[in-house]
């Protein structure tokens, strides 16, 4: 097959080549853009294999795509690449309630999966902000998580088995259905978070767990972020196991109040949720958390007694991004994560960096696992601001790493943070590059991402 | 340095070469034996680096050793190898109660680590049977676990950061101290369970968690293992989150009764423990588990109301191995793990295989995570029995794999199960071999193990 024959690799109507179609595949949720050579919409593993074989034989790069919600640029096509769009591979193949597994195709949407599990009282806990549109394939590729990671962990903790087509065109099954294993190297965990750079995932088996029944939620106001961060550390180290422990800083609060009729006080807010299977236990744990906040200097608290009140408390957190988006045309959402004991220092560093460069930064995030989203509020049309943005990001990354943290808690590296990987991983980055080369000697699997 | 000069790589008195010393390093808890060329007892990473550099330059294989309790042969020296004994690297470097981490040298003993954490009310949960002697380095190398894995997971779930000396002599730090990360490939998870075949671990940082306060324990008798296995599935899928869910089969029970004054009834026993931070919650969950057992056909139950009664119930489980060891001179303890829904079938297969080959097998294990220890009761002096043993093991492995399981739940592959890796991993075994080659191109890191 010559390189011009790519239109017949799979059924013609599922190969997109018109400029207006291709442009819709040129971006993700970052500022990066690149028009692909063509887009393939396979319906099964055999078609994925054909696309990979063609791309390898003709040295055309491949970029897999779920819903394109990446905040790191990992879904932006590589230069001259084919995109594999998993929009037609949305099958839930098996819900195994006896063993608590679900097997899906990569294009299944997170919320759709959990809707399908409601009847069985089971769920897949990692809960990214884009959960109503993002795909399971994308979540596996970025080791995505969200507000519930503080209790339930990240996607990696749930991936049990993967079916992957390698760059060689060979399909392999990684992992098995046993609850635990000590039989060789953990290839499943290695693939999770590899952002399409090692092979193309065609089937995913996830552990699923019992859905909690009771929830207790409170919102706490603090007059300083230092006090709020202190409370976060105490709640976690007390073993209270909150299912949500979110922080919202004063900048974010001020912007929320500009656009939303929401009562939130203080210079920093914590949102705490306990969940579980015993009403009493859940409320006991929330009460203890409230006492901790009180001792840490909370200036006010608001406890939700009904599901309506719970929704009301959630509104402030959910209003953060939409409000910030109204306030400034361009949001650059960062994702650094630090050890809990350094949370307060990291918040202080962000303020200093913001003041130094004159770039407004609103910070919120999953405080319970040290994951902050400092959000740069800028205008992409201002070259001055965009130039400062680069410096601000680099300084935020350096600060997080110097505090023992990581470049990304849940969004991945993609294009955006690639140049800082050496700062985080030092000489083990060379090891990652050598391992990538084993999987992908021609460097055709989402090249230019991660490493 | 010539190959004869190895005695001066590190301080002479910490290099063992006399036959009587070497023989004590020639075995582990399996039937495998091999006398090493020399044993090194380094006291820090720099010395480990020197040993690795010498071994590479002179092409001498290396086998790391913790306490030598391996049940898969991974601690038995490779032919002509140097052993690195971590017995002098037992430092607990830092207990970080704020972030709930502990940083240790590889030679620290599991129980000694947890004793040191008692004061902080924290613990490292994986709980292998050899916990009073085995080392953290050994646990990381085999992804060890034990009776509490059903609730708390395996060693891999707790390894946060590793310091490793590679075959090249270069030392690398893998991982960081952030509670979660999506920054590149998971090299930490990849090293866990690699049995010394990728590099030598010199420092380990583990997550540690709050120690539970309350425990509720019961022992249940069943007239058939099928009913007991059914109860196991129901308890797990109900989300009751037991901290222990052990099974003991009729053969094991009969042998225990021959040697111990223990009252255990029926043809199969389940031991259930709930733990937590609320007394009421713990007992509520145990009561629900008892109801489930009742509905699954339990013929009797014994609930521990005091810590003395709890110890008494534990005695039967703890008596299993010592009793079997008195009954027959040679025990071969296997470690297959299957999906929970296949537990009953796996138990049936073991009985069939035992009957077919006339080899007695007593089975007990961590039923809650599908991990069975079918224990072959033989005599190493009988060539006939040892020949049958090989066939029995192979048939047990094949049965577990055909039920969707794995060769090892917690003991590792080592020498004992290496020839069956292809059966489990099929074409992904080639991938493992290629990745091993990146780390260890001269095949000097514990060669002949795992792959």
Short mmCIF file of C-alpha atoms in Angstrom, two decimals, chain A residues 96-101 122 142-146 149 154 156-157 166 170-187 189-195 197-198 210 233 236-239 277-278 280-281 284 335 337-342 366 368-371 403-413 421 424-425 427-436 438-439 449-451, chain B residues 96-101 122 142-146 149 154 156-157 166 170-187 189-195 197-198 210 233 236-239 277-278 280-281 284 335 337-342 366 368-371 403-413 421 424-425 427-436 438-439 449-451:
data_model
loop_
_atom_site.label_atom_id
_atom_site.label_comp_id
_atom_site.label_asym_id
_atom_site.label_seq_id
_atom_site.Cartn_x
_atom_site.Cartn_y
_atom_site.Cartn_z
CA UNK A 96 -18.67 -8.22 36.08
CA UNK A 97 -20.44 -7.57 39.38
CA UNK A 98 -19.17 -10.79 40.94
CA UNK A 99 -15.51 -9.73 40.62
CA UNK A 100 -16.16 -5.97 40.48
CA UNK A 101 -14.58 -5.31 37.10
CA UNK A 122 -20.79 0.24 41.82
CA UNK A 142 -2.88 10.60 31.65
CA UNK A 143 -3.44 8.76 34.95
CA UNK A 144 -6.27 11.23 35.48
CA UNK A 145 -7.98 11.86 38.78
CA UNK A 146 -9.93 14.63 40.45
CA UNK A 149 -8.40 11.13 44.59
CA UNK A 154 -5.96 7.88 40.75
CA UNK A 156 -3.69 3.84 37.88
CA UNK A 157 -5.05 2.34 41.09
CA UNK A 166 2.23 -1.96 19.97
CA UNK A 170 1.37 -6.80 17.62
CA UNK A 171 -1.54 -6.81 20.08
CA UNK A 172 -0.76 -7.75 23.69
CA UNK A 173 -2.83 -8.32 26.81
CA UNK A 174 -1.22 -6.82 29.91
CA UNK A 175 -2.33 -7.84 33.40
CA UNK A 176 -4.96 -10.36 34.43
CA UNK A 177 -8.14 -10.61 36.49
CA UNK A 178 -6.58 -11.79 39.76
CA UNK A 179 -7.03 -9.26 42.61
CA UNK A 180 -3.25 -9.12 43.06
CA UNK A 181 -0.14 -10.46 41.33
CA UNK A 182 3.63 -10.80 41.86
CA UNK A 183 4.38 -12.35 38.48
CA UNK A 184 6.88 -10.21 36.60
CA UNK A 185 7.11 -6.54 35.73
CA UNK A 186 4.07 -4.28 36.11
CA UNK A 187 3.45 -3.39 32.46
CA UNK A 189 1.02 0.45 35.62
CA UNK A 190 3.78 1.42 33.21
CA UNK A 191 1.29 2.06 30.40
CA UNK A 192 -1.00 4.14 32.62
CA UNK A 193 0.01 7.77 32.24
CA UNK A 194 2.17 7.14 29.14
CA UNK A 195 -0.01 9.51 27.02
CA UNK A 197 3.73 7.31 23.59
CA UNK A 198 4.18 3.54 24.07
CA UNK A 210 -19.18 -0.15 46.01
CA UNK A 233 -2.63 18.64 56.93
CA UNK A 236 -5.38 14.06 56.51
CA UNK A 237 -2.92 12.99 59.18
CA UNK A 238 -5.79 12.33 61.60
CA UNK A 239 -6.87 9.42 59.37
CA UNK A 277 -21.91 3.29 54.39
CA UNK A 278 -22.89 4.36 57.90
CA UNK A 280 -23.39 8.00 61.97
CA UNK A 281 -19.80 7.26 61.01
CA UNK A 284 -18.87 11.68 63.28
CA UNK A 335 -1.37 21.31 38.07
CA UNK A 337 1.43 18.81 43.42
CA UNK A 338 3.49 19.00 46.62
CA UNK A 339 3.79 17.01 49.85
CA UNK A 340 1.02 18.07 52.24
CA UNK A 341 3.43 19.65 54.70
CA UNK A 342 4.60 22.05 51.96
CA UNK A 366 -7.44 19.20 45.55
CA UNK A 368 -6.11 16.90 50.39
CA UNK A 369 -3.61 15.35 47.98
CA UNK A 370 -1.41 18.43 47.65
CA UNK A 371 -2.67 19.08 44.10
CA UNK A 403 9.42 21.47 47.72
CA UNK A 404 9.63 17.76 46.83
CA UNK A 405 6.66 17.82 44.47
CA UNK A 406 5.84 16.98 40.88
CA UNK A 407 5.06 18.89 37.65
CA UNK A 408 1.68 17.28 37.30
CA UNK A 409 -0.77 15.74 39.71
CA UNK A 410 -3.37 14.69 37.17
CA UNK A 411 -3.17 16.50 33.79
CA UNK A 412 -0.05 14.87 32.39
CA UNK A 413 3.02 16.35 30.70
CA UNK A 421 10.87 16.82 32.77
CA UNK A 424 11.92 16.63 37.88
CA UNK A 425 13.42 13.31 36.85
CA UNK A 427 19.09 11.14 35.16
CA UNK A 428 16.08 8.80 35.33
CA UNK A 429 14.65 10.70 32.33
CA UNK A 430 17.30 8.99 30.18
CA UNK A 431 15.98 5.67 31.43
CA UNK A 432 12.44 6.66 30.38
CA UNK A 433 13.73 7.57 26.92
CA UNK A 434 15.50 4.23 26.52
CA UNK A 435 12.36 2.37 27.59
CA UNK A 436 10.22 4.39 25.17
CA UNK A 438 11.98 -0.35 23.15
CA UNK A 439 8.27 0.17 22.51
CA UNK A 449 4.91 14.39 24.05
CA UNK A 450 6.05 13.59 27.61
CA UNK A 451 9.79 13.00 26.99
CA UNK B 96 7.76 11.91 58.47
CA UNK B 97 4.50 11.98 60.43
CA UNK B 98 3.31 15.18 58.76
CA UNK B 99 3.26 13.60 55.30
CA UNK B 100 2.94 9.99 56.48
CA UNK B 101 6.09 8.65 54.88
CA UNK B 122 1.03 4.72 61.99
CA UNK B 142 8.65 -9.33 45.36
CA UNK B 143 5.66 -6.97 45.78
CA UNK B 144 4.97 -8.94 48.95
CA UNK B 145 1.72 -8.85 50.86
CA UNK B 146 -0.20 -11.07 53.26
CA UNK B 149 -3.91 -7.25 51.41
CA UNK B 154 0.19 -4.93 48.37
CA UNK B 156 3.45 -1.71 45.43
CA UNK B 157 0.56 0.43 46.71
CA UNK B 166 21.61 0.64 38.06
CA UNK B 170 24.65 5.16 38.14
CA UNK B 171 22.39 5.92 41.12
CA UNK B 172 18.90 7.25 40.34
CA UNK B 173 16.01 8.52 42.43
CA UNK B 174 12.65 7.28 41.17
CA UNK B 175 9.40 8.93 42.25
CA UNK B 176 8.88 11.92 44.53
CA UNK B 177 7.05 12.88 47.72
CA UNK B 178 3.88 14.28 46.14
CA UNK B 179 0.76 12.28 47.04
CA UNK B 180 0.05 11.70 43.34
CA UNK B 181 1.78 12.33 40.00
CA UNK B 182 1.09 12.23 36.26
CA UNK B 183 4.60 13.16 35.18
CA UNK B 184 6.00 10.46 32.91
CA UNK B 185 6.36 6.70 33.20
CA UNK B 186 5.86 4.95 36.54
CA UNK B 187 9.38 3.64 37.14
CA UNK B 189 5.87 0.67 40.21
CA UNK B 190 7.97 -1.00 37.52
CA UNK B 191 10.80 -1.69 39.98
CA UNK B 192 8.47 -3.11 42.62
CA UNK B 193 8.27 -6.87 42.11
CA UNK B 194 11.29 -6.99 39.78
CA UNK B 195 13.21 -9.30 42.18
CA UNK B 197 16.68 -8.14 38.04
CA UNK B 198 16.69 -4.44 37.09
CA UNK B 210 -3.13 5.47 60.51
CA UNK B 233 -17.48 -13.63 47.25
CA UNK B 236 -16.29 -8.83 49.30
CA UNK B 237 -18.93 -7.73 46.81
CA UNK B 238 -21.05 -6.36 49.65
CA UNK B 239 -18.39 -3.68 50.23
CA UNK B 277 -11.75 3.68 64.04
CA UNK B 278 -15.32 3.27 65.30
CA UNK B 280 -19.81 0.35 66.48
CA UNK B 281 -18.97 0.45 62.77
CA UNK B 284 -21.87 -3.69 62.57
CA UNK B 335 0.74 -19.12 45.66
CA UNK B 337 -4.37 -16.28 42.74
CA UNK B 338 -7.67 -16.30 40.85
CA UNK B 339 -10.61 -13.93 40.39
CA UNK B 340 -12.96 -14.25 43.38
CA UNK B 341 -15.76 -15.77 41.32
CA UNK B 342 -13.45 -18.67 40.39
CA UNK B 366 -6.02 -15.16 51.64
CA UNK B 368 -10.56 -12.39 50.17
CA UNK B 369 -8.13 -11.56 47.40
CA UNK B 370 -8.33 -14.93 45.65
CA UNK B 371 -4.85 -15.90 46.87
CA UNK B 403 -9.45 -19.37 35.37
CA UNK B 404 -8.07 -15.88 34.60
CA UNK B 405 -5.58 -15.88 37.47
CA UNK B 406 -1.86 -15.45 38.02
CA UNK B 407 1.12 -17.68 38.93
CA UNK B 408 1.89 -15.68 42.04
CA UNK B 409 -0.16 -13.49 44.33
CA UNK B 410 2.66 -12.48 46.65
CA UNK B 411 5.73 -14.75 46.58
CA UNK B 412 7.16 -13.80 43.19
CA UNK B 413 8.46 -15.91 40.31
CA UNK B 421 5.89 -17.12 32.70
CA UNK B 424 0.80 -16.35 31.83
CA UNK B 425 2.18 -13.44 29.84
CA UNK B 427 3.81 -12.34 23.87
CA UNK B 428 4.15 -9.61 26.50
CA UNK B 429 6.93 -11.71 28.08
CA UNK B 430 9.14 -10.70 25.12
CA UNK B 431 8.43 -7.08 26.00
CA UNK B 432 9.55 -7.72 29.60
CA UNK B 433 12.78 -9.29 28.32
CA UNK B 434 13.51 -6.30 26.08
CA UNK B 435 12.88 -3.90 28.96
CA UNK B 436 15.13 -5.94 31.26
CA UNK B 438 17.67 -1.81 28.78
CA UNK B 439 18.44 -1.93 32.49
CA UNK B 449 15.21 -15.19 37.91
CA UNK B 450 11.72 -14.05 36.81
CA UNK B 451 12.19 -14.03 33.00
#
